[in-house]
Short mmCIF file of C-alpha atoms in Angstrom, two decimals:
data_model
loop_
_atom_site.label_atom_id
_atom_site.label_comp_id
_atom_site.label_asym_id
_atom_site.label_seq_id
_atom_site.Cartn_x
_atom_site.Cartn_y
_atom_site.Cartn_z
CA MET A 161 -0.52 -19.96 -20.94
CA ALA A 162 -2.40 -22.55 -18.35
CA ASN A 163 1.14 -23.94 -17.72
CA TYR A 164 2.79 -20.73 -16.70
CA ILE A 165 -0.19 -19.98 -14.41
CA LEU A 166 0.44 -23.17 -12.55
CA LYS A 167 3.76 -22.51 -12.84
CA ARG A 168 3.64 -18.88 -11.16
CA LEU A 169 0.91 -19.69 -8.25
CA LEU A 170 3.36 -22.95 -7.14
CA LEU A 171 5.81 -20.12 -7.20
CA MET A 172 3.79 -18.34 -4.87
CA ILE A 173 4.42 -20.70 -2.05
CA PRO A 174 8.16 -20.56 -1.15
CA THR A 175 8.05 -16.52 -2.30
CA LEU A 176 5.62 -15.91 0.53
CA LEU A 177 7.69 -17.77 2.61
CA GLY A 178 10.50 -16.23 2.11
CA ILE A 179 9.16 -12.82 2.56
CA MET A 180 7.23 -14.05 5.83
CA LEU A 181 10.64 -15.49 7.29
CA ILE A 182 12.30 -12.24 6.21
CA SER A 183 9.88 -9.67 8.14
CA PHE A 184 9.27 -12.29 11.40
CA VAL A 185 13.28 -12.34 11.68
CA VAL A 186 13.61 -8.71 11.34
CA ILE A 187 10.78 -8.10 13.93
CA GLN A 188 12.73 -10.47 16.10
CA PHE A 189 15.60 -8.02 16.47
CA VAL A 190 13.42 -4.51 16.69
CA PRO A 191 13.64 -2.96 20.55
CA GLY A 192 10.93 -2.07 22.17
CA GLY A 193 8.41 -5.18 21.56
CA PRO A 194 5.11 -5.69 22.96
CA VAL A 195 6.64 -7.07 26.65
CA GLU A 196 8.50 -3.99 26.71
CA ARG A 197 6.28 -1.63 26.59
CA MET A 198 3.93 -3.08 28.84
CA ILE A 199 6.99 -3.21 31.43
CA ALA A 200 7.57 0.14 30.62
CA GLN A 201 4.06 1.10 31.43
CA LEU A 202 3.69 -0.77 34.47
CA GLN A 203 7.00 0.95 35.56
CA GLY A 204 5.64 4.43 34.90
CA HIS A 205 2.01 3.98 35.63
CA GLY A 206 1.56 1.27 38.20
CA VAL A 207 -1.83 -0.95 37.47
CA GLU A 208 -3.54 1.44 35.16
CA ALA A 209 -1.55 0.07 32.51
CA THR A 210 -2.56 -3.64 33.74
CA ALA A 211 -6.26 -2.26 33.25
CA ARG A 212 -5.43 -0.82 29.94
CA PHE A 213 -3.96 -4.11 28.68
CA GLY A 214 -6.64 -6.43 29.61
CA GLY A 215 -5.47 -7.64 33.12
CA GLY A 216 -8.23 -6.67 34.90
CA ALA A 217 -8.06 -6.77 38.53
CA GLY A 218 -6.27 -9.81 38.90
CA GLY A 219 -3.99 -8.37 36.59
CA ALA A 220 -3.72 -5.02 38.83
CA ASP A 221 -3.23 -6.94 42.05
CA LEU A 222 -0.20 -8.90 40.31
CA ALA A 223 0.98 -6.09 39.02
CA ALA A 224 0.92 -4.12 42.32
CA GLY A 225 1.91 -7.01 44.27
CA ASN A 226 5.21 -7.56 42.59
CA MET A 227 6.15 -4.03 41.51
CA THR A 228 7.75 -4.02 44.87
CA GLN A 229 9.99 -7.01 44.93
CA ALA A 230 13.53 -5.88 43.22
CA THR A 231 14.07 -9.09 41.11
CA GLY A 232 14.25 -9.28 37.88
CA GLU A 233 17.85 -9.77 37.47
CA GLY A 234 19.23 -11.17 34.11
CA SER A 235 15.74 -10.29 32.53
CA LYS A 236 16.08 -10.41 28.87
CA TYR A 237 13.67 -6.86 28.91
CA ARG A 238 15.20 -3.53 29.38
CA GLY A 239 13.20 -2.22 32.60
CA SER A 240 11.96 -5.47 33.89
CA GLN A 241 13.99 -4.48 37.58
CA GLY A 242 11.35 -4.47 40.26
CA LEU A 243 9.16 -6.87 38.93
CA ASP A 244 8.21 -10.91 39.59
CA PRO A 245 9.46 -13.28 37.09
CA GLU A 246 6.79 -15.16 37.13
CA PHE A 247 4.76 -11.98 35.85
CA ILE A 248 7.37 -11.16 33.30
CA ALA A 249 6.28 -14.84 31.98
CA GLU A 250 2.57 -14.26 31.93
CA LEU A 251 3.09 -11.09 29.58
CA GLU A 252 5.50 -13.53 27.51
CA ARG A 253 2.32 -16.13 27.56
CA LEU A 254 -0.35 -13.23 27.24
CA TYR A 255 1.64 -12.02 23.57
CA GLY A 256 2.89 -15.56 22.68
CA PHE A 257 6.29 -15.21 23.68
CA ASP A 258 6.93 -18.02 25.63
CA LYS A 259 7.62 -20.43 22.75
CA PRO A 260 10.92 -20.60 20.76
CA ALA A 261 11.14 -18.24 17.89
CA HIS A 262 11.16 -21.02 15.03
CA GLU A 263 7.99 -22.89 16.49
CA ARG A 264 5.90 -19.58 16.93
CA PHE A 265 7.23 -18.90 12.97
CA PHE A 266 5.61 -22.47 11.91
CA LEU A 267 2.84 -21.81 14.24
CA MET A 268 2.22 -18.49 12.24
CA VAL A 269 2.62 -20.05 8.86
CA ARG A 270 -0.24 -22.93 9.20
CA ASN A 271 -2.65 -20.39 10.53
CA TYR A 272 -1.72 -17.81 7.75
CA LEU A 273 -2.73 -20.94 5.22
CA ARG A 274 -6.15 -20.47 7.17
CA PHE A 275 -6.52 -17.09 6.52
CA ASP A 276 -6.19 -17.08 10.39
CA LEU A 277 -3.73 -13.66 11.27
CA GLY A 278 -4.46 -13.87 15.10
CA GLN A 279 -5.72 -11.24 17.20
CA SER A 280 -4.25 -7.34 17.37
CA TYR A 281 -2.75 -6.89 20.65
CA TYR A 282 -4.28 -3.37 21.51
CA ARG A 283 -7.60 -4.21 19.83
CA ASP A 284 -10.18 -6.45 20.88
CA VAL A 285 -10.47 -7.50 17.24
CA SER A 286 -9.05 -10.12 14.97
CA VAL A 287 -6.47 -8.83 11.91
CA ILE A 288 -8.49 -9.92 9.34
CA ASP A 289 -11.09 -8.02 10.48
CA LEU A 290 -9.30 -4.94 10.69
CA VAL A 291 -7.77 -5.45 6.97
CA LEU A 292 -11.40 -6.17 5.47
CA GLU A 293 -12.44 -2.59 7.82
CA LYS A 294 -10.00 -0.72 6.51
CA MET A 295 -8.94 -2.11 3.08
CA PRO A 296 -11.49 0.13 1.33
CA VAL A 297 -10.53 3.26 1.82
CA SER A 298 -7.34 2.44 0.42
CA ILE A 299 -8.51 0.62 -2.47
CA SER A 300 -10.88 3.37 -2.72
CA LEU A 301 -7.84 6.12 -3.15
CA GLY A 302 -5.25 4.17 -4.67
CA LEU A 303 -8.09 3.23 -7.82
CA TRP A 304 -9.03 6.77 -8.33
CA SER A 305 -5.23 7.88 -7.89
CA THR A 306 -4.11 5.12 -10.47
CA LEU A 307 -7.10 6.19 -12.95
CA ILE A 308 -6.36 9.36 -13.04
CA ILE A 309 -3.06 9.44 -13.92
CA TYR A 310 -3.81 7.01 -16.34
CA LEU A 311 -6.37 8.89 -18.18
CA ILE A 312 -3.84 12.30 -17.83
CA SER A 313 -0.82 10.60 -18.37
CA ILE A 314 -1.66 8.48 -21.57
CA PRO A 315 -2.80 11.14 -23.57
CA LEU A 316 -0.37 13.82 -22.55
CA GLY A 317 2.51 11.46 -23.03
CA ILE A 318 1.31 10.00 -26.55
CA LYS A 319 0.78 14.35 -27.62
CA LYS A 320 4.37 14.83 -26.00
CA ALA A 321 5.70 12.23 -28.44
CA VAL A 322 4.27 13.23 -31.24
CA ARG A 323 5.55 16.92 -30.90
CA ASP A 324 8.59 15.90 -29.62
CA GLY A 325 11.21 18.59 -29.14
CA GLN A 326 8.55 20.93 -30.09
CA ALA A 327 7.38 23.78 -27.56
CA PHE A 328 4.35 21.70 -25.91
CA ASP A 329 6.97 18.57 -25.56
CA ILE A 330 9.80 21.43 -23.95
CA TRP A 331 7.34 22.73 -21.57
CA THR A 332 4.80 20.24 -20.22
CA SER A 333 8.45 18.54 -19.43
CA ALA A 334 9.30 21.72 -17.13
CA ALA A 335 5.90 20.42 -15.19
CA ILE A 336 6.65 16.38 -14.99
CA PHE A 337 9.78 17.14 -13.28
CA ILE A 338 8.02 19.30 -10.96
CA GLY A 339 6.05 16.63 -10.59
CA TYR A 340 8.47 13.57 -10.17
CA ALA A 341 10.84 15.74 -8.12
CA ILE A 342 8.14 16.60 -5.55
CA PRO A 343 7.41 13.37 -3.22
CA SER A 344 3.01 13.50 -2.59
CA PHE A 345 3.45 13.88 0.72
CA MET A 346 4.65 17.64 0.42
CA PHE A 347 1.88 18.46 -2.66
CA ALA A 348 -0.46 16.87 0.44
CA ILE A 349 0.85 19.91 2.86
CA LEU A 350 0.62 22.42 0.08
CA LEU A 351 -2.97 21.79 -0.45
CA ILE A 352 -4.16 21.58 2.70
CA ILE A 353 -2.08 24.90 3.43
CA LEU A 354 -3.93 26.62 0.30
CA PHE A 355 -6.85 25.13 0.55
CA ALA A 356 -7.74 23.43 3.61
CA GLY A 357 -7.54 26.42 6.14
CA GLY A 358 -4.08 26.10 6.65
CA LYS A 359 -3.66 29.60 5.82
CA TYR A 360 -5.93 30.82 2.52
CA PHE A 361 -8.94 29.28 1.63
CA ASP A 362 -11.13 26.74 3.38
CA LEU A 363 -12.92 25.16 0.87
CA PHE A 364 -12.02 20.97 1.42
CA PRO A 365 -12.23 19.00 4.62
CA LEU A 366 -8.93 17.84 6.54
CA ARG A 367 -9.84 14.51 7.63
CA GLY A 368 -11.69 11.79 6.97
CA ILE A 369 -13.55 10.10 4.01
CA VAL A 370 -16.64 11.30 4.67
CA SER A 371 -18.47 13.62 7.07
CA ASP A 372 -20.29 12.72 10.15
CA GLY A 373 -23.64 11.87 9.43
CA TRP A 374 -22.87 10.81 5.64
CA GLN A 375 -25.27 7.67 6.29
CA ASP A 376 -28.42 9.94 7.04
CA LEU A 377 -28.01 11.88 3.68
CA PRO A 378 -29.97 11.47 0.71
CA LEU A 379 -27.38 9.14 -2.44
CA HIS A 380 -26.69 12.47 -4.03
CA GLN A 381 -25.07 14.12 -1.50
CA GLN A 382 -23.43 11.17 -0.31
CA ILE A 383 -21.89 10.92 -3.30
CA LEU A 384 -20.54 15.10 -3.49
CA ASP A 385 -19.34 14.35 0.09
CA TYR A 386 -17.42 11.22 -1.13
CA PHE A 387 -15.91 13.33 -3.43
CA TRP A 388 -15.58 16.56 -1.78
CA HIS A 389 -13.11 14.36 1.10
CA MET A 390 -11.50 12.64 -1.65
CA THR A 391 -10.45 15.99 -3.67
CA LEU A 392 -7.38 16.55 -1.56
CA PRO A 393 -5.82 13.36 -0.89
CA VAL A 394 -6.09 12.14 -4.64
CA ALA A 395 -5.05 15.27 -6.17
CA ALA A 396 -1.63 14.88 -3.98
CA MET A 397 -1.54 11.45 -5.41
CA VAL A 398 -2.14 12.32 -9.10
CA ILE A 399 0.29 15.36 -9.14
CA SER A 400 3.20 13.47 -8.03
CA GLY A 401 1.99 10.21 -9.79
CA PHE A 402 1.84 11.11 -13.50
CA ALA A 403 5.17 11.71 -14.19
CA GLY A 404 6.89 9.00 -14.62
CA LEU A 405 4.15 7.30 -16.52
CA THR A 406 3.47 9.92 -18.45
CA MET A 407 7.64 9.89 -19.44
CA LEU A 408 6.75 6.14 -19.95
CA THR A 409 4.35 6.31 -22.40
CA LYS A 410 5.99 9.29 -24.49
CA ASN A 411 9.27 7.14 -24.72
CA SER A 412 7.06 3.90 -25.82
CA PHE A 413 5.95 5.98 -28.52
CA LEU A 414 8.98 7.42 -29.93
CA ASP A 415 10.65 4.18 -29.93
CA GLU A 416 7.76 2.65 -32.33
CA ILE A 417 7.26 5.52 -34.63
CA GLY A 418 10.99 4.74 -36.08
CA LYS A 419 10.51 0.95 -36.75
CA GLN A 420 9.94 -0.13 -40.41
CA TYR A 421 6.34 -1.29 -40.02
CA VAL A 422 5.00 2.52 -39.46
CA LEU A 423 7.97 3.90 -42.46
CA THR A 424 5.65 1.36 -44.65
CA ALA A 425 2.19 2.24 -43.07
CA ARG A 426 3.45 6.11 -43.89
CA ALA A 427 3.99 5.01 -47.66
CA LYS A 428 1.39 3.64 -48.29
CA GLY A 429 -0.31 6.51 -47.93
CA LEU A 430 -2.11 6.30 -44.49
CA THR A 431 -3.26 9.37 -42.26
CA GLU A 432 -0.79 10.11 -39.64
CA LYS A 433 -3.81 9.36 -37.03
CA ASP A 434 -4.64 5.98 -39.03
CA VAL A 435 -0.82 5.05 -38.53
CA LEU A 436 -0.34 6.13 -34.98
CA TYR A 437 -3.67 4.90 -33.48
CA GLY A 438 -3.94 1.89 -36.04
CA HIS A 439 -0.42 0.43 -35.76
CA ILE A 440 1.69 2.22 -33.43
CA PHE A 441 -0.81 2.71 -30.52
CA ARG A 442 -1.03 -0.93 -29.29
CA ASN A 443 2.40 -1.99 -29.71
CA ALA A 444 3.28 0.88 -27.91
CA MET A 445 0.65 0.15 -25.26
CA LEU A 446 1.91 -2.71 -24.06
CA ILE A 447 4.69 -2.03 -21.46
CA VAL A 448 1.88 0.94 -20.32
CA ILE A 449 -1.04 -1.79 -20.45
CA ALA A 450 0.87 -3.99 -18.46
CA GLY A 451 2.39 -1.85 -16.16
CA PHE A 452 -1.54 -1.04 -14.48
CA PRO A 453 -1.26 -3.93 -11.21
CA SER A 454 2.14 -2.95 -10.51
CA ALA A 455 1.59 1.02 -10.51
CA PHE A 456 -1.90 0.37 -8.85
CA LEU A 457 0.24 -1.84 -5.99
CA ALA A 458 2.91 1.05 -5.78
CA ILE A 459 0.15 3.89 -5.05
CA PHE A 460 -2.00 1.35 -2.94
CA PHE A 461 0.79 0.39 -0.96
CA THR A 462 3.56 3.07 -0.45
CA GLY A 463 2.04 6.35 -1.85
CA SER A 464 -1.22 6.13 0.14
CA LEU A 465 0.24 5.08 3.59
CA LEU A 466 1.75 8.70 4.35
CA ILE A 467 -1.39 10.50 2.53
CA GLU A 468 -3.63 8.47 4.88
CA VAL A 469 -1.38 9.83 7.65
CA ILE A 470 -1.57 13.70 6.53
CA PHE A 471 -5.23 13.11 5.98
CA SER A 472 -6.16 10.98 8.76
CA LEU A 473 -8.07 8.65 6.48
CA ASP A 474 -8.69 5.37 8.30
CA GLY A 475 -7.49 2.51 5.85
CA LEU A 476 -4.74 0.30 5.52
CA GLY A 477 -1.84 3.08 5.20
CA LEU A 478 -3.14 4.46 8.59
CA LEU A 479 -3.04 0.77 10.88
CA GLY A 480 0.25 -0.25 9.28
CA TYR A 481 1.76 2.87 10.51
CA GLU A 482 0.17 3.07 13.94
CA SER A 483 0.48 -1.17 14.31
CA VAL A 484 4.31 -0.01 13.82
CA MET A 485 4.56 2.62 16.32
CA ASN A 486 2.40 0.43 19.06
CA ARG A 487 4.65 -2.57 17.68
CA ASP A 488 1.26 -4.50 17.44
CA TYR A 489 2.98 -7.27 15.53
CA PRO A 490 0.32 -9.34 14.52
CA VAL A 491 -1.21 -6.63 12.43
CA VAL A 492 2.07 -5.78 11.21
CA LEU A 493 2.88 -9.41 10.29
CA GLY A 494 -1.05 -9.83 8.88
CA THR A 495 -0.96 -6.89 6.67
CA LEU A 496 2.57 -7.66 5.22
CA TYR A 497 1.28 -11.20 4.31
CA ILE A 498 -2.01 -9.65 2.83
CA PHE A 499 0.30 -7.13 0.71
CA ALA A 500 2.63 -10.01 -0.49
CA LEU A 501 -0.08 -12.15 -1.77
CA MET A 502 -1.85 -9.42 -3.43
CA GLY A 503 1.59 -8.02 -5.35
CA LEU A 504 2.26 -11.31 -6.04
CA VAL A 505 -1.63 -12.00 -7.78
CA MET A 506 -1.57 -8.57 -9.19
CA THR A 507 2.18 -9.51 -10.87
CA LEU A 508 0.42 -12.73 -12.50
CA ILE A 509 -3.05 -10.24 -13.30
CA ARG A 510 -0.41 -8.33 -15.61
CA ASP A 511 0.82 -11.35 -16.88
CA VAL A 512 -2.20 -12.14 -18.32
CA VAL A 513 -3.28 -8.51 -19.48
CA TYR A 514 0.18 -9.41 -21.66
CA VAL A 515 -1.43 -11.98 -23.50
CA MET A 516 -4.77 -9.90 -23.62
CA VAL A 517 -3.46 -7.24 -25.49
CA ASP A 518 -1.07 -8.61 -27.72
CA PRO A 519 -1.42 -12.68 -28.40
CA ARG A 520 1.75 -13.15 -29.69
CA ILE A 521 3.32 -13.33 -26.57
CA ASP A 522 3.67 -16.73 -25.24
CA PHE A 523 4.40 -17.15 -21.56
CA ASP A 524 4.79 -21.16 -22.34
CA ALA A 525 7.49 -21.19 -24.37
CA ARG A 526 9.45 -19.18 -21.12
CA THR A 527 10.66 -20.16 -18.04
CA VAL A 528 9.52 -18.72 -14.93
#
């Protein structure tokens, strides 16, 4: 197992490089980058835009003096007509676009190896500080959703397998298909309409993860307030997330129930409960338990994005959305790097959990 872990760790290096290279190349072709956004602000709002982006009085004077010059011919940036090329060059230096693309990429890789993810273009804070600030919200949302999904899906999947084809299985399958077909953000909107003052009841808050003045509340009220705010976001993710795991659990148990060792156990006179939980459970739960890291990542990275936007939860999903909209490339690339690294680590953890659940599995005998 140690050799397999070492191989996987070494394989993470080219994988991360490939992910960052593709992300970096894609960003180079996205229109409306930070320089173009700054130019558009200058053309539309004059010197106020320069002050907004940290230009100060000197930058404002530079913008005001060059706005009247009909230069910028042949510039690679749209809307740069009327701006001095020297000012455009200054903007490129400000955002780091004065260097060739390959040089910027290797500089980024070198910095990322030291976990120096750069500085946000539009916030006076480093990317790593932003990620650390927003991560607890996303982890909290993803962790509670994943745990509740597992607590619902595993017992429900086992019961559906035991009662396969009966009325219970048929009716619960109808509910599962509805949950599978409707995305989480649609459930979120429905829950807001029903329970967050949208049209009917005003029982739960619509914004934030805690109330204002939360830190001044007693501990028990802090806990209640936290879960009060988390109820609707977690419910929206659980409703749309339990369907797949339930069917996976059911099919895994059905596959094991028909095997020879189960027939042998029943022939020895064991009760159905002993056969189910003493023999079938461990083998059937292998794929379910091993899928926990990937399920958590799927909820953490993809499922929470729209939920955080809809409920105004200040987590990584909302941060990523705002960064893409604002073309804040250091934040976009930095969060992608963190997500990719966490995904690779969680995949490795999944394999280790596999061995812990079933020691018969030997990863050293397989190729990576």
